[in-house]
Each structure stands twice: as structure tokens, then as C-alpha cells.
Short mmCIF file of C-alpha atoms in Angstrom, two decimals:
data_model
loop_
_atom_site.label_atom_id
_atom_site.label_comp_id
_atom_site.label_asym_id
_atom_site.label_seq_id
_atom_site.Cartn_x
_atom_site.Cartn_y
_atom_site.Cartn_z
CA MET A 1086 -90.63 215.11 17.77
CA LYS A 1087 -90.42 217.52 19.97
CA ARG A 1088 -86.87 218.63 22.02
CA ILE A 1089 -85.76 221.99 23.99
CA VAL A 1090 -82.84 223.43 22.74
CA ARG A 1091 -81.90 226.96 23.91
CA SER A 1092 -79.96 228.43 21.47
CA VAL A 1093 -81.75 228.71 18.05
CA PHE A 1094 -78.92 226.81 15.98
CA MET A 1095 -79.08 223.86 18.65
CA SER A 1096 -82.61 224.20 19.07
CA ALA A 1097 -84.63 222.08 17.78
CA ALA A 1098 -88.35 221.39 16.62
CA LEU A 1099 -89.29 219.14 13.81
CA VAL A 1100 -89.54 220.34 10.35
CA GLY A 1101 -90.71 220.75 7.26
CA ILE A 1102 -89.61 218.68 4.53
CA GLY A 1103 -90.09 219.31 0.93
CA ALA A 1104 -88.89 221.53 -1.66
CA GLY A 1105 -85.93 222.91 -2.93
CA VAL A 1106 -84.36 225.82 -3.22
CA ALA A 1107 -85.20 226.87 -6.71
CA CYS A 1108 -82.46 229.03 -7.63
CA LYS A 1109 -80.67 228.59 -11.17
CA ALA A 1110 -77.24 228.27 -10.00
CA GLU A 1111 -78.02 225.08 -7.67
CA ALA A 1112 -79.88 223.48 -10.65
CA ALA A 1113 -77.08 223.63 -12.54
CA GLU A 1114 -75.52 221.62 -9.73
CA PRO A 1115 -76.44 217.83 -10.28
CA ASN A 1116 -75.55 216.75 -6.60
CA HIS A 1117 -77.47 219.86 -5.05
CA PRO A 1118 -80.99 218.29 -3.66
CA SER A 1119 -84.35 220.06 -4.83
CA LEU A 1120 -87.31 219.97 -3.80
CA ASN A 1121 -90.82 221.84 -5.47
CA PRO A 1122 -91.40 224.50 -3.14
CA ASN A 1123 -94.76 224.54 -4.72
CA LYS A 1124 -95.76 221.81 -3.98
CA ILE A 1125 -98.03 221.33 -0.20
CA LEU A 1126 -96.41 218.71 1.48
CA ASN A 1127 -98.71 216.06 3.62
CA ILE A 1128 -96.40 215.04 6.37
CA ALA A 1129 -97.93 211.65 8.27
CA HIS A 1130 -96.39 212.50 11.72
CA ARG A 1131 -94.84 209.44 13.06
CA GLY A 1132 -97.62 207.68 10.37
CA ALA A 1133 -101.18 208.22 10.93
CA SER A 1134 -100.43 208.73 14.70
CA GLY A 1135 -103.66 210.39 15.93
CA HIS A 1136 -105.43 206.87 14.02
CA ALA A 1137 -102.78 204.60 15.47
CA PRO A 1138 -100.25 204.08 18.05
CA GLU A 1139 -97.23 205.82 16.53
CA HIS A 1140 -94.34 204.30 14.55
CA THR A 1141 -96.24 201.31 14.14
CA MET A 1142 -96.03 199.42 10.34
CA LEU A 1143 -100.46 199.98 10.63
CA SER A 1144 -100.24 203.75 11.41
CA TYR A 1145 -97.92 203.85 8.25
CA GLU A 1146 -100.15 201.83 6.04
CA MET A 1147 -102.52 204.67 7.60
CA GLY A 1148 -100.73 207.32 6.56
CA GLN A 1149 -100.38 206.05 3.20
CA LYS A 1150 -103.89 205.60 2.03
CA MET A 1151 -104.49 208.58 3.85
CA LYS A 1152 -102.90 210.51 1.60
CA GLY A 1153 -99.57 211.34 3.51
CA ASP A 1154 -96.92 212.07 0.96
CA TYR A 1155 -94.10 211.13 3.15
CA ILE A 1156 -93.51 208.27 5.70
CA GLU A 1157 -92.66 209.96 8.74
CA ILE A 1158 -89.79 208.15 10.94
CA ASP A 1159 -87.90 209.21 14.02
CA LEU A 1160 -84.90 206.90 14.09
CA GLN A 1161 -83.24 205.28 18.20
CA MET A 1162 -80.43 203.03 17.98
CA THR A 1163 -79.98 199.34 19.80
CA LYS A 1164 -77.54 198.50 22.09
CA ASP A 1165 -76.20 196.20 19.05
CA GLY A 1166 -76.30 199.47 16.82
CA LYS A 1167 -80.05 198.59 14.63
CA LEU A 1168 -82.09 201.36 14.14
CA ILE A 1169 -85.53 201.26 15.07
CA ALA A 1170 -88.68 203.40 14.51
CA MET A 1171 -89.13 205.18 17.73
CA HIS A 1172 -89.48 208.31 18.94
CA ASP A 1173 -88.00 208.57 22.88
CA GLU A 1174 -85.05 208.00 23.89
CA THR A 1175 -87.06 205.48 26.48
CA LEU A 1176 -89.25 202.80 25.71
CA ASP A 1177 -91.12 203.04 29.20
CA ARG A 1178 -93.99 205.76 26.77
CA THR A 1179 -94.57 203.40 23.83
CA THR A 1180 -93.70 199.82 24.67
CA ASN A 1181 -94.20 197.70 28.18
CA GLY A 1182 -90.90 197.98 28.30
CA THR A 1183 -88.43 200.50 30.79
CA GLY A 1184 -85.29 202.23 30.31
CA PRO A 1185 -83.02 203.37 27.54
CA VAL A 1186 -83.09 202.07 23.90
CA LYS A 1187 -79.16 202.45 23.80
CA GLU A 1188 -79.02 199.49 26.70
CA ARG A 1189 -81.17 196.85 24.68
CA THR A 1190 -80.44 194.76 21.75
CA LEU A 1191 -82.96 194.53 18.50
CA GLN A 1192 -84.09 190.96 19.84
CA GLU A 1193 -85.14 192.58 23.38
CA ILE A 1194 -86.91 195.09 22.41
CA LYS A 1195 -88.78 192.95 19.60
CA ARG A 1196 -90.37 191.01 22.59
CA LEU A 1197 -92.48 194.05 23.25
CA ASP A 1198 -95.81 194.66 23.05
CA ALA A 1199 -95.59 198.11 20.93
CA ALA A 1200 -98.62 199.44 20.64
CA SER A 1201 -101.76 198.16 24.10
CA TRP A 1202 -101.09 201.77 25.04
CA PHE A 1203 -102.58 203.02 22.41
CA ASN A 1204 -105.94 201.05 23.14
CA GLU A 1205 -105.89 201.96 26.96
CA LYS A 1206 -105.52 205.94 26.49
CA TYR A 1207 -107.66 205.88 23.36
CA PRO A 1208 -109.95 203.75 23.82
CA ASP A 1209 -112.56 205.38 21.41
CA LEU A 1210 -110.09 204.58 18.76
CA ALA A 1211 -109.33 201.06 20.18
CA ARG A 1212 -108.64 198.01 18.26
CA ASP A 1213 -107.88 194.30 18.63
CA GLU A 1214 -105.19 194.54 15.97
CA TYR A 1215 -103.48 196.91 17.78
CA ALA A 1216 -102.36 195.42 20.68
CA GLY A 1217 -99.14 193.06 20.26
CA LEU A 1218 -97.96 195.13 17.86
CA LYS A 1219 -93.72 195.28 17.55
CA VAL A 1220 -91.54 197.81 16.97
CA PRO A 1221 -90.48 198.27 13.28
CA THR A 1222 -86.62 198.41 12.08
CA LEU A 1223 -85.86 201.01 9.65
CA GLU A 1224 -85.06 198.55 7.21
CA GLU A 1225 -88.37 196.27 7.53
CA VAL A 1226 -90.33 199.59 6.92
CA ILE A 1227 -88.04 200.25 3.69
CA GLN A 1228 -88.56 196.47 2.81
CA LYS A 1229 -92.17 197.22 3.35
CA PHE A 1230 -93.18 199.98 1.86
CA GLY A 1231 -90.31 200.03 -0.95
CA ARG A 1232 -88.79 202.27 -3.36
CA GLY A 1233 -92.25 203.78 -4.32
CA ALA A 1234 -92.69 205.77 -0.83
CA ASN A 1235 -90.93 208.95 0.64
CA TYR A 1236 -89.68 208.95 3.56
CA TYR A 1237 -89.17 211.83 5.84
CA ILE A 1238 -86.30 210.87 8.30
CA GLU A 1239 -85.16 212.09 11.41
CA THR A 1240 -81.46 210.91 13.49
CA LYS A 1241 -83.33 211.55 17.41
CA SER A 1242 -80.52 212.07 19.66
CA PRO A 1243 -77.57 211.57 17.29
CA GLU A 1244 -75.01 212.55 19.84
CA VAL A 1245 -76.80 209.35 22.12
CA TYR A 1246 -75.74 207.20 19.08
CA PRO A 1247 -72.05 207.69 17.74
CA GLY A 1248 -72.70 206.33 14.17
CA MET A 1249 -76.44 206.73 13.53
CA GLU A 1250 -75.50 209.09 10.64
CA GLU A 1251 -73.14 205.94 8.25
CA LYS A 1252 -75.62 203.77 9.41
CA LEU A 1253 -78.87 205.72 8.32
CA LEU A 1254 -76.94 206.40 4.90
CA SER A 1255 -75.55 202.90 3.96
CA ILE A 1256 -79.10 201.74 4.31
CA LEU A 1257 -80.50 204.25 2.28
CA ASN A 1258 -77.83 203.05 -0.23
CA GLN A 1259 -78.54 199.30 0.03
CA TYR A 1260 -81.84 199.92 -0.88
CA LYS A 1261 -81.24 202.27 -3.56
CA LEU A 1262 -82.71 205.37 -1.96
CA THR A 1263 -80.52 207.55 -2.86
CA GLY A 1264 -78.29 207.92 -6.08
CA PRO A 1265 -77.88 209.66 -9.20
CA ASN A 1266 -80.69 208.44 -10.84
CA VAL A 1267 -82.97 208.60 -8.00
CA PRO A 1268 -85.32 211.69 -7.54
CA SER A 1269 -83.86 214.26 -4.46
CA SER A 1270 -87.37 214.46 -2.65
CA LYS A 1271 -87.41 210.73 -2.27
CA VAL A 1272 -85.93 210.28 1.07
CA ILE A 1273 -85.20 213.69 3.44
CA ILE A 1274 -83.56 214.02 6.72
CA GLN A 1275 -84.21 216.23 9.56
CA SER A 1276 -82.29 216.59 12.82
CA PHE A 1277 -82.64 218.93 16.01
CA SER A 1278 -78.94 218.36 15.54
CA PRO A 1279 -76.61 221.10 13.16
CA GLU A 1280 -73.60 218.61 13.86
CA SER A 1281 -75.80 215.67 13.00
CA LEU A 1282 -77.27 217.47 9.62
CA LYS A 1283 -73.46 218.87 8.66
CA LYS A 1284 -72.04 215.44 8.98
CA VAL A 1285 -74.98 213.96 6.73
CA HIS A 1286 -74.26 216.95 4.31
CA LYS A 1287 -70.63 215.77 4.14
CA LEU A 1288 -71.48 212.11 3.71
CA ASN A 1289 -73.73 213.20 0.50
CA PRO A 1290 -74.75 216.61 -0.03
CA ALA A 1291 -77.44 215.05 -2.09
CA ILE A 1292 -79.64 214.37 0.07
CA PRO A 1293 -82.13 217.14 1.16
CA LEU A 1294 -81.76 218.09 4.84
CA VAL A 1295 -84.03 219.98 7.04
CA GLN A 1296 -83.03 222.10 10.42
CA LEU A 1297 -85.76 221.43 12.77
CA LEU A 1298 -86.18 224.13 15.84
CA TRP A 1299 -88.21 224.50 18.57
CA TYR A 1300 -89.06 227.83 19.90
CA ASP A 1301 -90.27 228.48 24.04
CA ARG A 1302 -91.91 232.13 22.52
CA ASN A 1303 -92.88 233.74 19.99
CA ALA A 1304 -90.65 233.42 16.88
CA ALA A 1305 -87.99 235.24 15.63
CA VAL A 1306 -84.84 234.51 13.32
CA THR A 1307 -82.26 236.30 11.63
CA ASP A 1308 -81.41 236.60 8.20
CA ALA A 1309 -77.78 235.49 9.03
CA GLU A 1310 -79.17 232.57 10.79
CA LEU A 1311 -81.34 231.76 7.72
CA GLU A 1312 -78.15 232.15 5.26
CA GLU A 1313 -76.63 229.61 8.11
CA TYR A 1314 -79.22 227.03 7.83
CA LYS A 1315 -78.99 227.13 3.66
CA THR A 1316 -75.17 226.34 3.70
CA TYR A 1317 -76.36 222.74 4.72
CA SER A 1318 -80.35 222.61 4.38
CA VAL A 1319 -83.20 222.97 1.94
CA GLY A 1320 -85.52 224.00 5.18
CA ILE A 1321 -86.62 224.46 8.74
CA GLY A 1322 -89.43 223.47 10.67
CA MET A 1323 -90.90 224.59 13.95
CA ASN A 1324 -93.24 224.11 16.70
CA PHE A 1325 -96.53 226.18 14.83
CA ASP A 1326 -98.02 227.45 17.37
CA LYS A 1327 -95.04 230.10 18.02
CA ILE A 1328 -94.60 231.49 14.63
CA ASP A 1329 -96.91 234.17 12.31
CA LYS A 1330 -97.11 235.20 8.80
CA ALA A 1331 -94.35 237.53 8.34
CA TYR A 1332 -91.75 234.61 10.32
CA VAL A 1333 -93.24 232.27 7.47
CA GLN A 1334 -92.36 235.06 4.67
CA LYS A 1335 -89.21 235.95 5.90
CA VAL A 1336 -87.91 231.76 5.54
CA ARG A 1337 -89.63 231.85 2.18
CA LYS A 1338 -87.52 235.48 0.94
CA HIS A 1339 -84.88 233.49 1.93
CA GLY A 1340 -85.43 230.42 -0.66
CA LEU A 1341 -86.15 227.92 2.45
CA LEU A 1342 -88.81 225.49 2.61
CA ILE A 1343 -91.04 225.74 6.06
CA HIS A 1344 -92.86 222.86 7.56
CA PRO A 1345 -94.02 223.45 10.67
CA TYR A 1346 -95.32 220.54 13.57
CA THR A 1347 -97.65 219.16 14.83
CA VAL A 1348 -100.70 220.40 13.34
CA ASN A 1349 -104.22 219.21 13.90
CA ASP A 1350 -106.55 221.45 13.76
CA LYS A 1351 -108.21 222.46 10.37
CA LYS A 1352 -108.55 226.19 10.86
CA ASP A 1353 -104.89 225.85 11.60
CA MET A 1354 -104.18 224.14 8.82
CA ARG A 1355 -105.93 226.89 6.73
CA LYS A 1356 -104.24 229.79 8.65
CA LEU A 1357 -100.94 228.31 7.78
CA LEU A 1358 -101.35 227.47 4.12
CA ASP A 1359 -102.59 231.37 3.63
CA TRP A 1360 -99.27 232.00 5.31
CA GLY A 1361 -97.41 229.74 2.72
CA VAL A 1362 -95.77 227.53 4.24
CA THR A 1363 -94.63 224.62 1.91
CA GLY A 1364 -95.70 221.32 4.09
CA MET A 1365 -96.58 221.04 7.70
CA PHE A 1366 -96.72 217.54 10.16
CA THR A 1367 -99.89 216.46 11.27
CA ASN A 1368 -101.19 213.11 12.58
CA PHE A 1369 -104.15 213.57 10.88
CA PRO A 1370 -103.03 213.25 7.02
CA ASP A 1371 -106.77 212.60 6.13
CA ARG A 1372 -107.87 215.95 7.55
CA LEU A 1373 -105.05 218.24 5.63
CA GLN A 1374 -105.24 216.41 2.41
CA GLU A 1375 -109.47 217.36 3.17
CA VAL A 1376 -107.67 221.14 3.48
CA LEU A 1377 -105.55 220.59 0.13
CA GLN A 1378 -108.44 219.68 -1.54
CA GLU A 1379 -110.73 222.77 -0.70
CA LYS A 1380 -107.77 224.84 -2.25
#
């Protein structure tokens, strides 16, 4: 979920999700995305990836059982134009394959083992059923979890995959996850790329968008930047360890949601909630659920 970009606007990082700008003018526009800013979102990062191999069906299932509010899906695109759930542009880290995703067809990728790496890296968490799990497509995830689930989708490296946004919106429309009778909160799209988000916003202004940011040093954002983000997104997300209370409150004062990533320690979760974040990404949605129940 991590990608370093120099300027703030091109910068990156995961984001937050959830809740819309609650102003009366926007409420009057039926096509303007709105999310409840008072609902703290528990976003299962790549599924419950602290417990199971990331971006596998079992990880997503576990995230649901642990009360994650959203199935978080990073998208890559195969040589034959299929959208798959994978964080990296290359196959090396999370499969027994090698090389760029864009140079392999879906059929080739489906032959790979997408989970044995987890058993090897985390022997204390290893399970026999993880070995041999396959890389899911976006459509397979939607087919399994259906319209009852919420989806938090990232266009990863969209500059590498021309047409990714159109394919994504076509699938969401096909499975009736967008449209006039669908809650704005059903699908949230995030990206490190402002261009990708603005493209989605132009194609379908009713979908809530989140601008991802990455900070190498203590986070700082200007009023002008926040107002620019508001022209196409409902919130921003960033690496949690570089922000402070003043940053969070400034973002919220501008009516934007804020969902830092990736927060795995309960102490950090409590601190961020006290500062006023509207959600966060975690590899351990069960831990965040416990913290939220304390409130």
C-alpha cells in the first residue's frame, strides 16, 4: 500500500475512506457522494493480512468475520486486461512467480501459488489450507461477497495500466455496486494518482474518492491543497506515523475524511481515534474492533 511520491499532490499513501462531506449544499445534489463522518471505519488492510495471506479469499473472509467494514482490494491488470487483487506490480513477493503482472495472462497467474510465502514467513501463523491459494480477480471477489459487502478499491499504478479506470467502473456497474439506488458508501475508490481519481470522478461523480498521500517526514498540508483535494475527493489517507493531532484537526476542519494506514498497535489506534480520525487501515481488524468497543 505504499508508494513514495515527491510532491504532496502526487504523493501517495493509503487513505481513509468513509464519510462524506456533510454540507447541506452537497446533500442537495443527488450525485454527490456522501459518507457518514461519524462512523469510524475499520478497514481490513488487504483483508485480515496480519492473520492470513494478503489479497486471498481467506484473508478477505477473515476480515469480514473480524468486523472489518470494507474489503480492501489493490488492483493490478494482467496482460490480457483482467483486474486482479494484488498489491505489487510484480509477482515475486506474494507468489511463486516472477516478473511484472502486466507481462502475464490471467491464465498464467492462476497457475501460481499466492499464499505459501505466508507460511514460510510467519511459521507461527501457518496453516495447511493457505498453501496453494490462488490470486483472485476483482470479479471473483465481488461474486463471492456480493452486494452485501462494502468495497474499498485502489487503482495501483494506473499509469502502467491504461484503461484501468474504465474497466473498474464497468465491473462495478455490471454487478450493480454503483448507481442511483446504491448507497454512496458501497464502494470507495482510492489512489496515489490524482489523475486517476479525477478520471474516475469525471466518469462517475457519485463514487466517493480518497486521495492517498505518503510523507517522508512530519506531515504538513496547506489549506490550498486540502481545498484542491475537495474538488474531487471526500477524504485523504496517509502513513499514520507522520501525522499529529493538529494535522488531523486541520483536515477535518476542511470537511475531509481522514483514514491513516497501516495501524496495527492498539495504543496507536486509541491515539488516532482521540485525535479525530474517521477510520483507519489495519492488518488486524479484530484489534481495532476491540478498541472501538472500548469507546
